[in-house]
Amino acid sequence: MLTENEARDAIIIALDCDRERAFELASLLDGRASWVKVGMTLFYRYGPSIVDEMRAHGLKVFLDLKVHDIPFQVKGAVRSAALTGADIISIHGLGTSAMIAAAREGAEEAAELCGRERARLVAISILTSMNEESLAEIGIECPIAEEVARLASLSYAAGADGIVCSPQEASAMRGMLGPEALIVTPGIRPLGSDKGDQQRIATPLAAIEAGSSKLVIGRPIVQAPDPRAAFESIVAELTGA
Ligand code: C5P
């Protein structure tokens, strides 16, 4: 179980919606939520200002752009992404150690340039919408847990602060990476909610008990008839209230 502050700080609301709805949600959850996730849907349309505007609402921002390219490009991309003021940025573990190390350099340069704390980097392992069949489709013929562990260990060793994985791998990853690693888990579904396209899922409490540091939750809050009630019921689940 978490304290109320820990619970509020553990939930990252995925704003996969348009700008108007994103600000409506930020107002609805004002003073309750600590984190939002700005992903490609918002960022590609509205650009860096959306990060600034969310921070002006007192929210911390996970900028989930899943950066994946050659190291030179990734260094520049992460430097630019970090200059937005984002607190956490995602990059792809599949980009290999050289790419992760370049991302880390980009984040460090941005921190120096703007005199802020360095943005933390989390490496995507295997998307939570994928299962063993989809992994085989791209030619990776090994159990998901093994591939997640490989990408997590290379990413962490190369300078990522943590990883993104499904709650089903969180416990093994916590054991492997230790207590300091940032373990971010999407694929969170409160009991009775629709799974959608997610495959490797768990409830909020099960994910925290498995060792997740942060839970990325989108549709169960954003598409709920009452997002504030949906958010508060997850907080209650995590605090045992
Ligand atoms: O709506 P839902 O709760 O399924 O949203 C999950 C969010 O987490 C989405 O914004 C998606 O981009 C993100 N995500 C994911 N799997 C990953 C990394 C990020 O589902 N491996």
PDB file of C-alpha atoms and ligand atoms in Angstrom:
ATOM      1  CA  MET A   1       0.000   0.000   0.000  1.00  0.00           C
ATOM      2  CA  LEU A   2       1.099   3.582  -0.682  1.00  0.00           C
ATOM      3  CA  THR A   3       0.513   6.832   1.185  1.00  0.00           C
ATOM      4  CA  GLU A   4      -1.893   9.217  -0.521  1.00  0.00           C
ATOM      5  CA  ASN A   5       0.936  11.429  -1.822  1.00  0.00           C
ATOM      6  CA  GLU A   6       2.871   8.422  -3.098  1.00  0.00           C
ATOM      7  CA  ALA A   7      -0.249   7.149  -4.865  1.00  0.00           C
ATOM      8  CA  ARG A   8      -0.908  10.491  -6.564  1.00  0.00           C
ATOM      9  CA  ASP A   9       2.738  10.674  -7.606  1.00  0.00           C
ATOM     10  CA  ALA A  10       2.686   7.117  -8.997  1.00  0.00           C
ATOM     11  CA  ILE A  11      -0.079   7.709 -11.548  1.00  0.00           C
ATOM     12  CA  ILE A  12       0.774   9.198 -14.948  1.00  0.00           C
ATOM     13  CA  ILE A  13      -2.342  10.067 -16.932  1.00  0.00           C
ATOM     14  CA  ALA A  14      -1.853   9.398 -20.645  1.00  0.00           C
ATOM     15  CA  LEU A  15      -3.402  12.339 -22.492  1.00  0.00           C
ATOM     16  CA  ASP A  16      -4.089  10.526 -25.757  1.00  0.00           C
ATOM     17  CA  CYS A  17      -6.715  13.031 -26.848  1.00  0.00           C
ATOM     18  CA  ASP A  18      -7.015  16.460 -28.446  1.00  0.00           C
ATOM     19  CA  ARG A  19      -5.742  19.651 -26.885  1.00  0.00           C
ATOM     20  CA  GLU A  20      -9.108  20.833 -25.643  1.00  0.00           C
ATOM     21  CA  ARG A  21      -9.794  17.572 -23.834  1.00  0.00           C
ATOM     22  CA  ALA A  22      -6.225  17.523 -22.448  1.00  0.00           C
ATOM     23  CA  PHE A  23      -6.729  20.911 -20.777  1.00  0.00           C
ATOM     24  CA  GLU A  24     -10.224  19.983 -19.643  1.00  0.00           C
ATOM     25  CA  LEU A  25      -8.688  16.926 -17.919  1.00  0.00           C
ATOM     26  CA  ALA A  26      -5.850  18.994 -16.448  1.00  0.00           C
ATOM     27  CA  SER A  27      -8.440  21.322 -14.883  1.00  0.00           C
ATOM     28  CA  LEU A  28     -10.662  18.463 -13.703  1.00  0.00           C
ATOM     29  CA  LEU A  29      -7.705  16.847 -11.976  1.00  0.00           C
ATOM     30  CA  ASP A  30      -6.123  20.068 -10.716  1.00  0.00           C
ATOM     31  CA  GLY A  31      -4.578  19.553  -7.267  1.00  0.00           C
ATOM     32  CA  ARG A  32      -5.227  15.797  -7.469  1.00  0.00           C
ATOM     33  CA  ALA A  33      -2.975  14.434 -10.203  1.00  0.00           C
ATOM     34  CA  SER A  34       0.812  14.969 -10.281  1.00  0.00           C
ATOM     35  CA  TRP A  35       1.795  13.607 -13.694  1.00  0.00           C
ATOM     36  CA  VAL A  36       0.558  13.570 -17.270  1.00  0.00           C
ATOM     37  CA  LYS A  37       1.933  11.816 -20.288  1.00  0.00           C
ATOM     38  CA  VAL A  38       2.194  13.803 -23.501  1.00  0.00           C
ATOM     39  CA  GLY A  39       2.515  11.372 -26.360  1.00  0.00           C
ATOM     40  CA  MET A  40       2.763  11.582 -30.097  1.00  0.00           C
ATOM     41  CA  THR A  41      -0.930  12.386 -30.583  1.00  0.00           C
ATOM     42  CA  LEU A  42      -0.628  15.729 -28.795  1.00  0.00           C
ATOM     43  CA  PHE A  43       3.018  16.545 -29.447  1.00  0.00           C
ATOM     44  CA  TYR A  44       2.984  16.080 -33.228  1.00  0.00           C
ATOM     45  CA  ARG A  45       0.024  18.403 -33.523  1.00  0.00           C
ATOM     46  CA  TYR A  46       0.768  21.071 -30.916  1.00  0.00           C
ATOM     47  CA  GLY A  47       4.527  20.875 -30.382  1.00  0.00           C
ATOM     48  CA  PRO A  48       6.675  21.730 -27.358  1.00  0.00           C
ATOM     49  CA  SER A  49       4.326  24.411 -25.989  1.00  0.00           C
ATOM     50  CA  ILE A  50       1.964  21.699 -24.747  1.00  0.00           C
ATOM     51  CA  VAL A  51       4.666  20.547 -22.302  1.00  0.00           C
ATOM     52  CA  ASP A  52       5.127  24.088 -20.998  1.00  0.00           C
ATOM     53  CA  GLU A  53       1.411  24.582 -20.629  1.00  0.00           C
ATOM     54  CA  MET A  54       0.961  21.344 -18.665  1.00  0.00           C
ATOM     55  CA  ARG A  55       3.847  22.336 -16.394  1.00  0.00           C
ATOM     56  CA  ALA A  56       2.187  25.706 -15.872  1.00  0.00           C
ATOM     57  CA  HIS A  57      -0.787  23.696 -14.520  1.00  0.00           C
ATOM     58  CA  GLY A  58       1.603  22.318 -11.874  1.00  0.00           C
ATOM     59  CA  LEU A  59       1.847  18.943 -13.605  1.00  0.00           C
ATOM     60  CA  LYS A  60       5.022  16.949 -14.199  1.00  0.00           C
ATOM     61  CA  VAL A  61       5.359  15.669 -17.739  1.00  0.00           C
ATOM     62  CA  PHE A  62       6.378  12.322 -19.168  1.00  0.00           C
ATOM     63  CA  LEU A  63       7.129  13.072 -22.821  1.00  0.00           C
ATOM     64  CA  ASP A  64       6.544   9.729 -24.509  1.00  0.00           C
ATOM     65  CA  LEU A  65       8.016  10.105 -27.982  1.00  0.00           C
ATOM     66  CA  LYS A  66       9.720   6.689 -28.012  1.00  0.00           C
ATOM     67  CA  VAL A  67      12.757   8.122 -29.761  1.00  0.00           C
ATOM     68  CA  HIS A  68      14.460   5.610 -32.071  1.00  0.00           C
ATOM     69  CA  ASP A  69      17.032   6.567 -34.729  1.00  0.00           C
ATOM     70  CA  ILE A  70      20.793   6.616 -35.298  1.00  0.00           C
ATOM     71  CA  PRO A  71      22.787   7.853 -32.277  1.00  0.00           C
ATOM     72  CA  PHE A  72      23.636  11.259 -33.795  1.00  0.00           C
ATOM     73  CA  GLN A  73      20.000  12.046 -34.484  1.00  0.00           C
ATOM     74  CA  VAL A  74      18.865  10.691 -31.110  1.00  0.00           C
ATOM     75  CA  LYS A  75      21.305  12.877 -29.216  1.00  0.00           C
ATOM     76  CA  GLY A  76      19.840  15.955 -30.908  1.00  0.00           C
ATOM     77  CA  ALA A  77      16.258  14.737 -30.570  1.00  0.00           C
ATOM     78  CA  VAL A  78      16.596  14.086 -26.849  1.00  0.00           C
ATOM     79  CA  ARG A  79      18.373  17.411 -26.305  1.00  0.00           C
ATOM     80  CA  SER A  80      15.463  19.170 -28.037  1.00  0.00           C
ATOM     81  CA  ALA A  81      12.860  17.112 -26.161  1.00  0.00           C
ATOM     82  CA  ALA A  82      14.567  17.836 -22.826  1.00  0.00           C
ATOM     83  CA  LEU A  83      14.640  21.583 -23.564  1.00  0.00           C
ATOM     84  CA  THR A  84      10.830  21.526 -23.401  1.00  0.00           C
ATOM     85  CA  GLY A  85      11.171  20.999 -19.633  1.00  0.00           C
ATOM     86  CA  ALA A  86       9.828  17.423 -19.712  1.00  0.00           C
ATOM     87  CA  ASP A  87      10.673  15.460 -16.557  1.00  0.00           C
ATOM     88  CA  ILE A  88      10.834  12.001 -18.151  1.00  0.00           C
ATOM     89  CA  ILE A  89      11.467  11.167 -21.814  1.00  0.00           C
ATOM     90  CA  SER A  90      11.134   7.769 -23.474  1.00  0.00           C
ATOM     91  CA  ILE A  91      13.570   6.285 -25.970  1.00  0.00           C
ATOM     92  CA  HIS A  92      13.581   2.847 -27.591  1.00  0.00           C
ATOM     93  CA  GLY A  93      15.641   0.051 -26.071  1.00  0.00           C
ATOM     94  CA  LEU A  94      15.783  -1.522 -29.521  1.00  0.00           C
ATOM     95  CA  GLY A  95      18.085   1.339 -30.543  1.00  0.00           C
ATOM     96  CA  THR A  96      21.022  -0.414 -28.776  1.00  0.00           C
ATOM     97  CA  SER A  97      23.549   0.828 -26.184  1.00  0.00           C
ATOM     98  CA  ALA A  98      25.174   3.348 -28.538  1.00  0.00           C
ATOM     99  CA  MET A  99      21.815   5.027 -29.111  1.00  0.00           C
ATOM    100  CA  ILE A 100      20.950   5.056 -25.400  1.00  0.00           C
ATOM    101  CA  ALA A 101      24.343   6.566 -24.516  1.00  0.00           C
ATOM    102  CA  ALA A 102      23.786   9.274 -27.144  1.00  0.00           C
ATOM    103  CA  ALA A 103      20.350   9.987 -25.676  1.00  0.00           C
ATOM    104  CA  ARG A 104      21.910  10.415 -22.249  1.00  0.00           C
ATOM    105  CA  GLU A 105      24.450  12.906 -23.673  1.00  0.00           C
ATOM    106  CA  GLY A 106      21.602  14.869 -25.257  1.00  0.00           C
ATOM    107  CA  ALA A 107      19.714  15.015 -21.949  1.00  0.00           C
ATOM    108  CA  GLU A 108      22.868  16.135 -20.119  1.00  0.00           C
ATOM    109  CA  GLU A 109      23.554  18.891 -22.646  1.00  0.00           C
ATOM    110  CA  ALA A 110      19.999  20.190 -22.302  1.00  0.00           C
ATOM    111  CA  ALA A 111      20.276  20.233 -18.506  1.00  0.00           C
ATOM    112  CA  GLU A 112      23.472  22.268 -18.738  1.00  0.00           C
ATOM    113  CA  LEU A 113      22.000  24.628 -21.307  1.00  0.00           C
ATOM    114  CA  CYS A 114      18.935  25.482 -19.259  1.00  0.00           C
ATOM    115  CA  GLY A 115      20.333  24.992 -15.760  1.00  0.00           C
ATOM    116  CA  ARG A 116      17.639  22.466 -14.847  1.00  0.00           C
ATOM    117  CA  GLU A 117      17.723  18.991 -13.429  1.00  0.00           C
ATOM    118  CA  ARG A 118      18.448  16.434 -16.164  1.00  0.00           C
ATOM    119  CA  ALA A 119      15.367  14.807 -17.712  1.00  0.00           C
ATOM    120  CA  ARG A 120      15.220  11.161 -16.774  1.00  0.00           C
ATOM    121  CA  LEU A 121      15.283   8.647 -19.599  1.00  0.00           C
ATOM    122  CA  VAL A 122      13.238   5.476 -19.740  1.00  0.00           C
ATOM    123  CA  ALA A 123      13.843   2.866 -22.415  1.00  0.00           C
ATOM    124  CA  ILE A 124      10.887   1.144 -24.018  1.00  0.00           C
ATOM    125  CA  SER A 125      11.308  -2.622 -23.927  1.00  0.00           C
ATOM    126  CA  ILE A 126       8.483  -4.513 -25.638  1.00  0.00           C
ATOM    127  CA  LEU A 127       5.211  -2.627 -26.123  1.00  0.00           C
ATOM    128  CA  THR A 128       2.420  -3.800 -23.841  1.00  0.00           C
ATOM    129  CA  SER A 129       0.157  -4.229 -26.882  1.00  0.00           C
ATOM    130  CA  MET A 130       2.455  -7.019 -28.120  1.00  0.00           C
ATOM    131  CA  ASN A 131       2.321 -10.701 -27.288  1.00  0.00           C
ATOM    132  CA  GLU A 132       4.584 -13.607 -28.183  1.00  0.00           C
ATOM    133  CA  GLU A 133       2.886 -13.986 -31.583  1.00  0.00           C
ATOM    134  CA  SER A 134       3.555 -10.359 -32.539  1.00  0.00           C
ATOM    135  CA  LEU A 135       7.138 -10.686 -31.327  1.00  0.00           C
ATOM    136  CA  ALA A 136       7.598 -13.722 -33.581  1.00  0.00           C
ATOM    137  CA  GLU A 137       6.122 -11.692 -36.477  1.00  0.00           C
ATOM    138  CA  ILE A 138       9.120  -9.357 -36.283  1.00  0.00           C
ATOM    139  CA  GLY A 139      11.535 -12.276 -36.062  1.00  0.00           C
ATOM    140  CA  ILE A 140      12.179 -12.353 -32.317  1.00  0.00           C
ATOM    141  CA  GLU A 141      11.695 -15.977 -31.385  1.00  0.00           C
ATOM    142  CA  CYS A 142      12.122 -15.894 -27.621  1.00  0.00           C
ATOM    143  CA  PRO A 143       9.838 -15.461 -24.630  1.00  0.00           C
ATOM    144  CA  ILE A 144       8.749 -11.849 -24.043  1.00  0.00           C
ATOM    145  CA  ALA A 145      10.233 -11.848 -20.538  1.00  0.00           C
ATOM    146  CA  GLU A 146      13.648 -12.752 -21.940  1.00  0.00           C
ATOM    147  CA  GLU A 147      13.580 -10.007 -24.597  1.00  0.00           C
ATOM    148  CA  VAL A 148      12.375  -7.420 -22.066  1.00  0.00           C
ATOM    149  CA  ALA A 149      15.227  -8.404 -19.716  1.00  0.00           C
ATOM    150  CA  ARG A 150      17.805  -8.132 -22.504  1.00  0.00           C
ATOM    151  CA  LEU A 151      16.642  -4.653 -23.557  1.00  0.00           C
ATOM    152  CA  ALA A 152      16.290  -3.477 -19.960  1.00  0.00           C
ATOM    153  CA  SER A 153      19.745  -4.553 -18.951  1.00  0.00           C
ATOM    154  CA  LEU A 154      21.503  -3.070 -21.987  1.00  0.00           C
ATOM    155  CA  SER A 155      19.548   0.193 -21.655  1.00  0.00           C
ATOM    156  CA  TYR A 156      20.186   0.615 -17.948  1.00  0.00           C
ATOM    157  CA  ALA A 157      23.885  -0.158 -18.356  1.00  0.00           C
ATOM    158  CA  ALA A 158      24.132   2.379 -21.212  1.00  0.00           C
ATOM    159  CA  GLY A 159      22.708   5.282 -19.192  1.00  0.00           C
ATOM    160  CA  ALA A 160      18.912   5.059 -19.115  1.00  0.00           C
ATOM    161  CA  ASP A 161      17.374   5.770 -15.703  1.00  0.00           C
ATOM    162  CA  GLY A 162      14.876   2.996 -16.113  1.00  0.00           C
ATOM    163  CA  ILE A 163      12.599   1.166 -18.466  1.00  0.00           C
ATOM    164  CA  VAL A 164       9.044   0.863 -19.674  1.00  0.00           C
ATOM    165  CA  CYS A 165       7.632  -2.655 -19.492  1.00  0.00           C
ATOM    166  CA  SER A 166       4.360  -4.382 -18.717  1.00  0.00           C
ATOM    167  CA  PRO A 167       3.355  -4.877 -15.095  1.00  0.00           C
ATOM    168  CA  GLN A 168       3.779  -8.594 -15.721  1.00  0.00           C
ATOM    169  CA  GLU A 169       7.561  -8.134 -16.042  1.00  0.00           C
ATOM    170  CA  ALA A 170       7.886  -5.461 -13.331  1.00  0.00           C
ATOM    171  CA  SER A 171       8.851  -7.782 -10.510  1.00  0.00           C
ATOM    172  CA  ALA A 172      11.639  -9.495 -12.451  1.00  0.00           C
ATOM    173  CA  MET A 173      12.903  -6.096 -13.671  1.00  0.00           C
ATOM    174  CA  ARG A 174      12.902  -4.647 -10.159  1.00  0.00           C
ATOM    175  CA  GLY A 175      14.943  -7.665  -9.026  1.00  0.00           C
ATOM    176  CA  MET A 176      17.363  -7.292 -11.932  1.00  0.00           C
ATOM    177  CA  LEU A 177      17.828  -3.487 -11.981  1.00  0.00           C
ATOM    178  CA  GLY A 178      17.622  -2.767  -8.241  1.00  0.00           C
ATOM    179  CA  PRO A 179      15.744  -0.242  -6.097  1.00  0.00           C
ATOM    180  CA  GLU A 180      16.854   2.958  -7.894  1.00  0.00           C
ATOM    181  CA  ALA A 181      15.592   2.071 -11.375  1.00  0.00           C
ATOM    182  CA  LEU A 182      12.552   3.876 -12.687  1.00  0.00           C
ATOM    183  CA  ILE A 183      10.117   1.158 -13.744  1.00  0.00           C
ATOM    184  CA  VAL A 184       7.235   2.617 -15.713  1.00  0.00           C
ATOM    185  CA  THR A 185       4.327   0.342 -16.559  1.00  0.00           C
ATOM    186  CA  PRO A 186       1.482   0.963 -19.005  1.00  0.00           C
ATOM    187  CA  GLY A 187      -1.069  -1.825 -19.533  1.00  0.00           C
ATOM    188  CA  ILE A 188      -2.910  -0.893 -16.329  1.00  0.00           C
ATOM    189  CA  ARG A 189      -6.542  -1.908 -16.092  1.00  0.00           C
ATOM    190  CA  PRO A 190      -8.622  -1.498 -12.926  1.00  0.00           C
ATOM    191  CA  LEU A 191     -10.899  -4.527 -12.382  1.00  0.00           C
ATOM    192  CA  GLY A 192     -13.840  -4.519 -14.765  1.00  0.00           C
ATOM    193  CA  SER A 193     -12.375  -2.012 -17.243  1.00  0.00           C
ATOM    194  CA  ASP A 194     -12.033  -2.662 -20.954  1.00  0.00           C
ATOM    195  CA  LYS A 195      -8.677  -4.094 -22.036  1.00  0.00           C
ATOM    196  CA  GLY A 196      -8.773  -2.412 -25.492  1.00  0.00           C
ATOM    197  CA  ASP A 197      -5.646  -3.223 -27.518  1.00  0.00           C
ATOM    198  CA  GLN A 198      -3.509  -3.934 -24.438  1.00  0.00           C
ATOM    199  CA  GLN A 199      -2.334  -7.517 -23.985  1.00  0.00           C
ATOM    200  CA  ARG A 200      -0.047  -7.738 -20.944  1.00  0.00           C
ATOM    201  CA  ILE A 201      -2.111  -6.058 -18.245  1.00  0.00           C
ATOM    202  CA  ALA A 202      -2.540  -5.852 -14.459  1.00  0.00           C
ATOM    203  CA  THR A 203      -4.562  -3.862 -11.942  1.00  0.00           C
ATOM    204  CA  PRO A 204      -3.017  -0.694 -10.443  1.00  0.00           C
ATOM    205  CA  LEU A 205      -2.332  -2.326  -7.076  1.00  0.00           C
ATOM    206  CA  ALA A 206      -0.877  -5.502  -8.607  1.00  0.00           C
ATOM    207  CA  ALA A 207       1.489  -3.358 -10.701  1.00  0.00           C
ATOM    208  CA  ILE A 208       2.701  -1.401  -7.650  1.00  0.00           C
ATOM    209  CA  GLU A 209       3.095  -4.605  -5.646  1.00  0.00           C
ATOM    210  CA  ALA A 210       5.167  -6.033  -8.499  1.00  0.00           C
ATOM    211  CA  GLY A 211       7.621  -3.133  -8.178  1.00  0.00           C
ATOM    212  CA  SER A 212       6.413  -0.479 -10.653  1.00  0.00           C
ATOM    213  CA  SER A 213       7.522   3.069  -9.851  1.00  0.00           C
ATOM    214  CA  LYS A 214       4.960   4.726 -12.110  1.00  0.00           C
ATOM    215  CA  LEU A 215       1.701   3.563 -13.706  1.00  0.00           C
ATOM    216  CA  VAL A 216       0.773   4.984 -17.106  1.00  0.00           C
ATOM    217  CA  ILE A 217      -3.016   5.011 -17.337  1.00  0.00           C
ATOM    218  CA  GLY A 218      -4.914   6.355 -20.327  1.00  0.00           C
ATOM    219  CA  ARG A 219      -8.343   5.185 -21.392  1.00  0.00           C
ATOM    220  CA  PRO A 220      -9.537   3.951 -17.959  1.00  0.00           C
ATOM    221  CA  ILE A 221      -9.323   7.602 -16.783  1.00  0.00           C
ATOM    222  CA  VAL A 222      -9.494   9.706 -19.959  1.00  0.00           C
ATOM    223  CA  GLN A 223     -12.503   7.901 -21.441  1.00  0.00           C
ATOM    224  CA  ALA A 224     -14.325   7.321 -18.137  1.00  0.00           C
ATOM    225  CA  PRO A 225     -17.710   9.039 -17.817  1.00  0.00           C
ATOM    226  CA  ASP A 226     -16.275  10.762 -14.707  1.00  0.00           C
ATOM    227  CA  PRO A 227     -12.460  10.969 -15.033  1.00  0.00           C
ATOM    228  CA  ARG A 228     -12.033  12.521 -11.600  1.00  0.00           C
ATOM    229  CA  ALA A 229     -13.942   9.673  -9.936  1.00  0.00           C
ATOM    230  CA  ALA A 230     -11.979   7.117 -11.974  1.00  0.00           C
ATOM    231  CA  PHE A 231      -8.692   8.727 -10.883  1.00  0.00           C
ATOM    232  CA  GLU A 232      -9.752   8.905  -7.231  1.00  0.00           C
ATOM    233  CA  SER A 233     -10.852   5.292  -7.213  1.00  0.00           C
ATOM    234  CA  ILE A 234      -7.384   4.255  -8.417  1.00  0.00           C
ATOM    235  CA  VAL A 235      -5.824   6.385  -5.645  1.00  0.00           C
ATOM    236  CA  ALA A 236      -8.128   4.619  -3.160  1.00  0.00           C
ATOM    237  CA  GLU A 237      -7.106   1.218  -4.522  1.00  0.00           C
ATOM    238  CA  LEU A 238      -3.408   2.095  -4.061  1.00  0.00           C
ATOM    239  CA  THR A 239      -3.825   3.478  -0.532  1.00  0.00           C
ATOM    240  CA  GLY A 240      -6.246   0.791   0.635  1.00  0.00           C
ATOM    241  CA  ALA A 241      -8.737   3.537   1.542  1.00  0.00           C
TER     242      ALA A 241
HETATM  243  O1  C5P B   1      -5.182   3.843 -22.688  1.00  0.00           O
HETATM  244  P1  C5P B   1      -4.087   3.043 -22.072  1.00  0.00           P
HETATM  245  O2  C5P B   1      -4.119   3.001 -20.552  1.00  0.00           O
HETATM  246  O3  C5P B   1      -3.956   1.671 -22.675  1.00  0.00           O
HETATM  247  O4  C5P B   1      -2.767   3.877 -22.459  1.00  0.00           O
HETATM  248  C1  C5P B   1      -1.492   3.396 -22.262  1.00  0.00           C
HETATM  249  C2  C5P B   1      -0.516   4.437 -22.691  1.00  0.00           C
HETATM  250  O5  C5P B   1       0.795   3.904 -22.491  1.00  0.00           O
HETATM  251  C3  C5P B   1      -0.587   4.834 -24.150  1.00  0.00           C
HETATM  252  O6  C5P B   1      -0.421   6.244 -24.168  1.00  0.00           O
HETATM  253  C4  C5P B   1       0.598   4.170 -24.835  1.00  0.00           C
HETATM  254  O7  C5P B   1       1.199   5.005 -25.791  1.00  0.00           O
HETATM  255  C5  C5P B   1       1.560   3.988 -23.675  1.00  0.00           C
HETATM  256  N1  C5P B   1       2.480   2.870 -23.784  1.00  0.00           N
HETATM  257  C6  C5P B   1       2.086   1.554 -23.904  1.00  0.00           C
HETATM  258  N2  C5P B   1       3.028   0.553 -23.993  1.00  0.00           N
HETATM  259  C7  C5P B   1       4.329   0.857 -23.926  1.00  0.00           C
HETATM  260  C8  C5P B   1       4.742   2.184 -23.793  1.00  0.00           C
HETATM  261  C9  C5P B   1       3.782   3.180 -23.710  1.00  0.00           C
HETATM  262  O8  C5P B   1       0.883   1.276 -23.914  1.00  0.00           O
HETATM  263  N3  C5P B   1       5.237  -0.099 -23.937  1.00  0.00           N
END
